mmCIF file of C-alpha atoms in Angstrom:
data_model
loop_
_atom_site.group_PDB
_atom_site.id
_atom_site.type_symbol
_atom_site.label_atom_id
_atom_site.label_comp_id
_atom_site.label_asym_id
_atom_site.label_seq_id
_atom_site.Cartn_x
_atom_site.Cartn_y
_atom_site.Cartn_z
ATOM 1 C CA MET A 1 0.254 0.177 0.036
ATOM 2 C CA THR A 2 1.478 3.532 -1.090
ATOM 3 C CA THR A 3 1.818 6.140 2.271
ATOM 4 C CA PRO A 4 0.251 9.678 0.536
ATOM 5 C CA HIS A 5 2.936 12.253 0.988
ATOM 6 C CA PHE A 6 0.770 14.183 3.892
ATOM 7 C CA TYR A 7 3.088 16.610 6.014
ATOM 8 C CA ASN A 8 1.523 19.337 9.104
ATOM 9 C CA GLY A 9 1.067 22.281 7.295
ATOM 10 C CA PRO A 10 0.591 26.156 7.784
ATOM 11 C CA ILE A 11 -3.086 27.590 9.454
ATOM 12 C CA ILE A 12 -2.781 30.649 8.779
ATOM 13 C CA ASN A 13 0.829 32.858 6.553
ATOM 14 C CA GLY A 14 2.905 36.079 7.897
ATOM 15 C CA TYR A 15 0.692 38.407 7.561
ATOM 16 C CA GLU A 16 -2.872 37.052 9.134
ATOM 17 C CA SER A 17 -0.542 35.977 11.994
ATOM 18 C CA SER A 18 0.609 39.134 12.091
ATOM 19 C CA MET A 19 -2.778 40.462 12.022
ATOM 20 C CA TRP A 20 -3.849 37.430 15.105
ATOM 21 C CA GLU A 21 -1.563 38.854 17.069
ATOM 22 C CA LEU A 22 -2.887 42.775 16.925
ATOM 23 C CA LEU A 23 -5.986 41.004 16.985
ATOM 24 C CA GLU A 24 -6.054 39.666 20.416
ATOM 25 C CA LEU A 25 -3.247 43.228 21.628
ATOM 26 C CA LEU A 26 -6.098 44.842 20.614
ATOM 27 C CA LEU A 27 -9.537 42.619 21.980
ATOM 28 C CA GLN A 28 -7.488 41.631 25.454
ATOM 29 C CA PRO A 29 -9.106 45.630 26.881
ATOM 30 C CA LEU A 30 -12.544 44.847 25.831
ATOM 31 C CA ASN A 31 -13.082 41.877 27.352
ATOM 32 C CA PRO A 32 -10.741 39.733 28.294
ATOM 33 C CA HIS A 33 -13.315 36.748 27.206
ATOM 34 C CA TYR A 34 -12.614 37.326 23.154
ATOM 35 C CA ARG A 35 -11.281 35.669 21.962
ATOM 36 C CA CYS A 36 -10.169 34.887 18.056
ATOM 37 C CA CYS A 37 -10.424 31.844 15.649
ATOM 38 C CA PRO A 38 -9.303 31.380 12.962
ATOM 39 C CA GLN A 39 -9.365 29.704 10.007
ATOM 40 C CA ILE A 40 -13.532 28.488 11.159
ATOM 41 C CA ALA A 41 -15.579 27.463 7.973
ATOM 42 C CA LEU A 42 -18.131 29.226 7.007
ATOM 43 C CA GLU A 43 -20.865 26.754 7.414
ATOM 44 C CA LEU A 44 -20.355 26.512 10.733
ATOM 45 C CA MET A 45 -20.864 30.128 11.387
ATOM 46 C CA CYS A 46 -23.726 30.518 8.986
ATOM 47 C CA ALA A 47 -25.615 27.595 10.481
ATOM 48 C CA ARG A 48 -28.671 26.904 8.536
ATOM 49 C CA ASP A 49 -32.595 24.759 8.760
ATOM 50 C CA ARG A 50 -32.034 21.059 7.722
ATOM 51 C CA ASN A 51 -35.427 21.049 6.393
ATOM 52 C CA HIS A 52 -34.231 24.563 4.016
ATOM 53 C CA TYR A 53 -32.899 23.378 0.561
ATOM 54 C CA LEU A 54 -30.326 25.590 -0.652
ATOM 55 C CA GLN A 55 -31.361 25.701 -4.257
ATOM 56 C CA ASP A 56 -28.505 27.638 -5.832
ATOM 57 C CA SER A 57 -25.812 25.011 -5.929
ATOM 58 C CA ASP A 58 -22.080 27.396 -6.135
ATOM 59 C CA LEU A 59 -23.278 29.112 -3.197
ATOM 60 C CA TRP A 60 -23.541 25.793 -1.915
ATOM 61 C CA LYS A 61 -20.281 24.634 -2.372
ATOM 62 C CA PHE A 62 -18.609 27.730 -2.069
ATOM 63 C CA TRP A 63 -20.567 27.563 1.470
ATOM 64 C CA VAL A 64 -18.972 23.921 2.396
ATOM 65 C CA SER A 65 -16.152 24.718 1.274
ATOM 66 C CA ALA A 66 -14.641 28.722 1.954
ATOM 67 C CA LYS A 67 -13.473 29.659 5.915
ATOM 68 C CA VAL A 68 -13.111 32.816 7.318
ATOM 69 C CA ASP A 69 -9.200 34.166 8.561
ATOM 70 C CA PHE A 70 -10.882 34.956 11.724
ATOM 71 C CA ALA A 71 -14.070 34.464 13.867
ATOM 72 C CA ILE A 72 -13.990 36.896 17.308
ATOM 73 C CA LEU A 73 -15.869 34.698 19.774
ATOM 74 C CA ASP A 74 -17.333 35.807 23.789
ATOM 75 C CA ARG A 75 -16.106 32.192 26.257
ATOM 76 C CA SER A 76 -17.504 34.352 29.225
ATOM 77 C CA PRO A 77 -19.505 32.302 31.134
ATOM 78 C CA GLY A 78 -23.162 31.201 29.485
ATOM 79 C CA SER A 79 -22.189 33.102 26.494
ATOM 80 C CA ASP A 80 -23.291 31.369 23.804
ATOM 81 C CA SER A 81 -20.147 29.841 21.500
ATOM 82 C CA LYS A 82 -21.447 31.608 18.673
ATOM 83 C CA ALA A 83 -18.957 34.106 16.382
ATOM 84 C CA HIS A 84 -19.397 37.974 16.976
ATOM 85 C CA LEU A 85 -17.659 39.250 14.078
ATOM 86 C CA ALA A 86 -16.255 37.754 11.505
ATOM 87 C CA ILE A 87 -12.537 39.116 10.301
ATOM 88 C CA GLU A 88 -10.545 39.112 6.487
ATOM 89 C CA CYS A 89 -6.991 39.865 5.787
ATOM 90 C CA GLN A 90 -7.909 41.104 2.433
ATOM 91 C CA SER A 91 -4.752 42.011 -0.756
ATOM 92 C CA HIS A 92 -3.993 43.090 -3.577
ATOM 93 C CA TYR A 93 -5.219 39.185 -4.909
ATOM 94 C CA HIS A 94 -8.882 40.156 -4.117
ATOM 95 C CA ASP A 95 -8.055 42.985 -6.383
ATOM 96 C CA ASP A 96 -8.853 39.892 -8.993
ATOM 97 C CA PRO A 97 -12.661 39.436 -10.708
ATOM 98 C CA ASP A 98 -13.276 36.636 -8.886
ATOM 99 C CA ARG A 99 -11.736 36.332 -5.790
ATOM 100 C CA GLN A 100 -14.117 39.685 -5.470
ATOM 101 C CA SER A 101 -16.918 37.423 -6.584
ATOM 102 C CA ASN A 102 -16.884 35.229 -3.420
ATOM 103 C CA ASP A 103 -16.121 37.995 -0.860
ATOM 104 C CA ARG A 104 -19.492 39.052 -2.019
ATOM 105 C CA LYS A 105 -20.316 35.672 -1.684
ATOM 106 C CA LYS A 106 -19.206 35.683 2.195
ATOM 107 C CA ALA A 107 -20.121 38.820 2.590
ATOM 108 C CA GLN A 108 -23.612 37.984 1.668
ATOM 109 C CA LEU A 109 -23.819 35.179 3.959
ATOM 110 C CA LEU A 110 -22.188 36.539 7.055
ATOM 111 C CA ALA A 111 -25.017 39.466 6.790
ATOM 112 C CA TRP A 112 -27.706 36.612 6.554
ATOM 113 C CA ALA A 113 -26.841 34.935 9.892
ATOM 114 C CA GLY A 114 -26.273 38.693 11.230
ATOM 115 C CA ILE A 115 -22.414 37.690 11.533
ATOM 116 C CA PRO A 116 -21.208 41.511 11.151
ATOM 117 C CA LEU A 117 -17.490 41.651 7.977
ATOM 118 C CA LEU A 118 -14.576 43.527 9.306
ATOM 119 C CA TYR A 119 -11.656 43.802 6.392
ATOM 120 C CA ILE A 120 -8.066 44.255 6.855
ATOM 121 C CA ARG A 121 -5.914 44.536 3.912
ATOM 122 C CA PRO A 122 -2.214 46.620 3.893
ATOM 123 C CA LEU A 123 -1.927 50.179 2.226
ATOM 124 C CA ASP A 124 -0.409 49.334 -0.991
ATOM 125 C CA GLN A 125 1.677 52.243 -1.027
ATOM 126 C CA ASP A 126 2.261 51.797 2.554
ATOM 127 C CA TYR A 127 2.866 49.046 3.993
ATOM 128 C CA ARG A 128 3.071 50.342 8.531
ATOM 129 C CA TYR A 129 -0.834 51.020 7.636
ATOM 130 C CA TYR A 130 -3.645 48.706 7.234
ATOM 131 C CA ARG A 131 -7.271 49.621 5.722
ATOM 132 C CA PHE A 132 -10.114 48.494 8.593
ATOM 133 C CA TYR A 133 -13.526 48.595 6.725
ATOM 134 C CA THR A 134 -16.810 47.283 6.582
ATOM 135 C CA PRO A 135 -18.204 46.067 3.489
ATOM 136 C CA THR A 136 -20.625 49.165 3.482
ATOM 137 C CA LEU A 137 -17.482 51.041 4.783
ATOM 138 C CA SER A 138 -20.511 52.166 7.511
ATOM 139 C CA HIS A 139 -16.958 51.468 9.508
ATOM 140 C CA ASP A 140 -13.972 53.025 7.548
ATOM 141 C CA LEU A 141 -10.250 53.120 9.864
ATOM 142 C CA CYS A 142 -6.329 53.462 8.544
ATOM 143 C CA TYR A 143 -4.958 52.050 11.123
ATOM 144 C CA ASN A 144 -0.634 52.559 12.072
ATOM 145 C CA LEU A 145 0.504 49.267 12.636
ATOM 146 C CA ILE A 146 4.023 51.138 13.521
ATOM 147 C CA THR A 147 2.899 53.653 15.824
ATOM 148 C CA GLN A 148 0.382 51.741 17.104
ATOM 149 C CA SER A 149 -2.468 54.661 16.199
ATOM 150 C CA PRO A 150 -5.300 55.246 16.169
ATOM 151 C CA GLN A 151 -5.721 52.282 18.422
ATOM 152 C CA ALA A 152 -8.825 53.780 20.864
ATOM 153 C CA ASP A 153 -10.034 54.150 17.506
ATOM 154 C CA LEU A 154 -10.037 50.768 16.611
ATOM 155 C CA GLN A 155 -10.862 49.629 20.198
ATOM 156 C CA THR A 156 -14.079 51.109 19.370
ATOM 157 C CA LEU A 157 -14.766 49.697 15.634
ATOM 158 C CA LEU A 158 -13.729 46.065 17.053
ATOM 159 C CA GLN A 159 -16.948 47.128 19.991
ATOM 160 C CA ASP A 160 -19.552 48.833 17.952
ATOM 161 C CA LEU A 161 -18.943 45.608 15.698
ATOM 162 C CA LEU A 162 -19.103 42.997 18.391
ATOM 163 C CA THR A 163 -22.168 44.723 20.090
ATOM 164 C CA SER A 164 -23.931 45.865 17.433
ATOM 165 C CA PRO A 165 -23.614 42.878 14.530
ATOM 166 C CA ILE A 166 -26.899 42.815 12.130
ATOM 167 C CA SER A 167 -27.168 46.864 12.210
ATOM 168 C CA ALA A 168 -23.488 47.258 11.549
ATOM 169 C CA ASN A 169 -23.169 44.973 8.854
ATOM 170 C CA THR A 170 -27.149 44.685 6.739
ATOM 171 C CA LEU A 171 -26.280 44.540 3.052
ATOM 172 C CA SER A 172 -29.455 43.705 0.347
ATOM 173 C CA SER A 173 -30.124 40.555 -1.053
ATOM 174 C CA THR A 174 -29.634 40.482 -4.143
ATOM 175 C CA THR A 175 -25.743 41.297 -3.517
ATOM 176 C CA VAL A 176 -24.855 37.987 -4.655
ATOM 177 C CA GLN A 177 -27.396 37.585 -7.225
ATOM 178 C CA ALA A 178 -25.459 40.798 -8.945
ATOM 179 C CA ALA A 179 -21.426 38.469 -8.467
#
């Protein structure tokens, strides 16, 4: 019997690892029970009633195979163990039309589930700066990774999204069809 050639591969890349560290640093003062969990399956976060069939086969395939870079959970005693915020690390690769289509699908599925979505993207002109923004641009902030400024504003943005998920991330019901 031939042994398959599997190896222990990395779960996240260097960019995501840096963002994970930053998110943990920012979340700790907000609530010591917040946990940042990497690479969470979209089908776990966006649960659906098993009695209702997802008719769009492309959307179903995407739903069962896609992951969210980070999910923020509240592990306080008595908490519901559900994602309170999804975070996606963006880069120039997401400028590709196919990637943008998948990004819109993911944003719509999360919106339907009532989970706010926050994008993080390094600025092309200066990699010290990262842009934190929502799909609707209701929240949009530029953060300096070196000076950690404006840290208080970024923590406020995170707290806003974590405490008011539905209003912060509403997308139209036609977003996926337009993708």
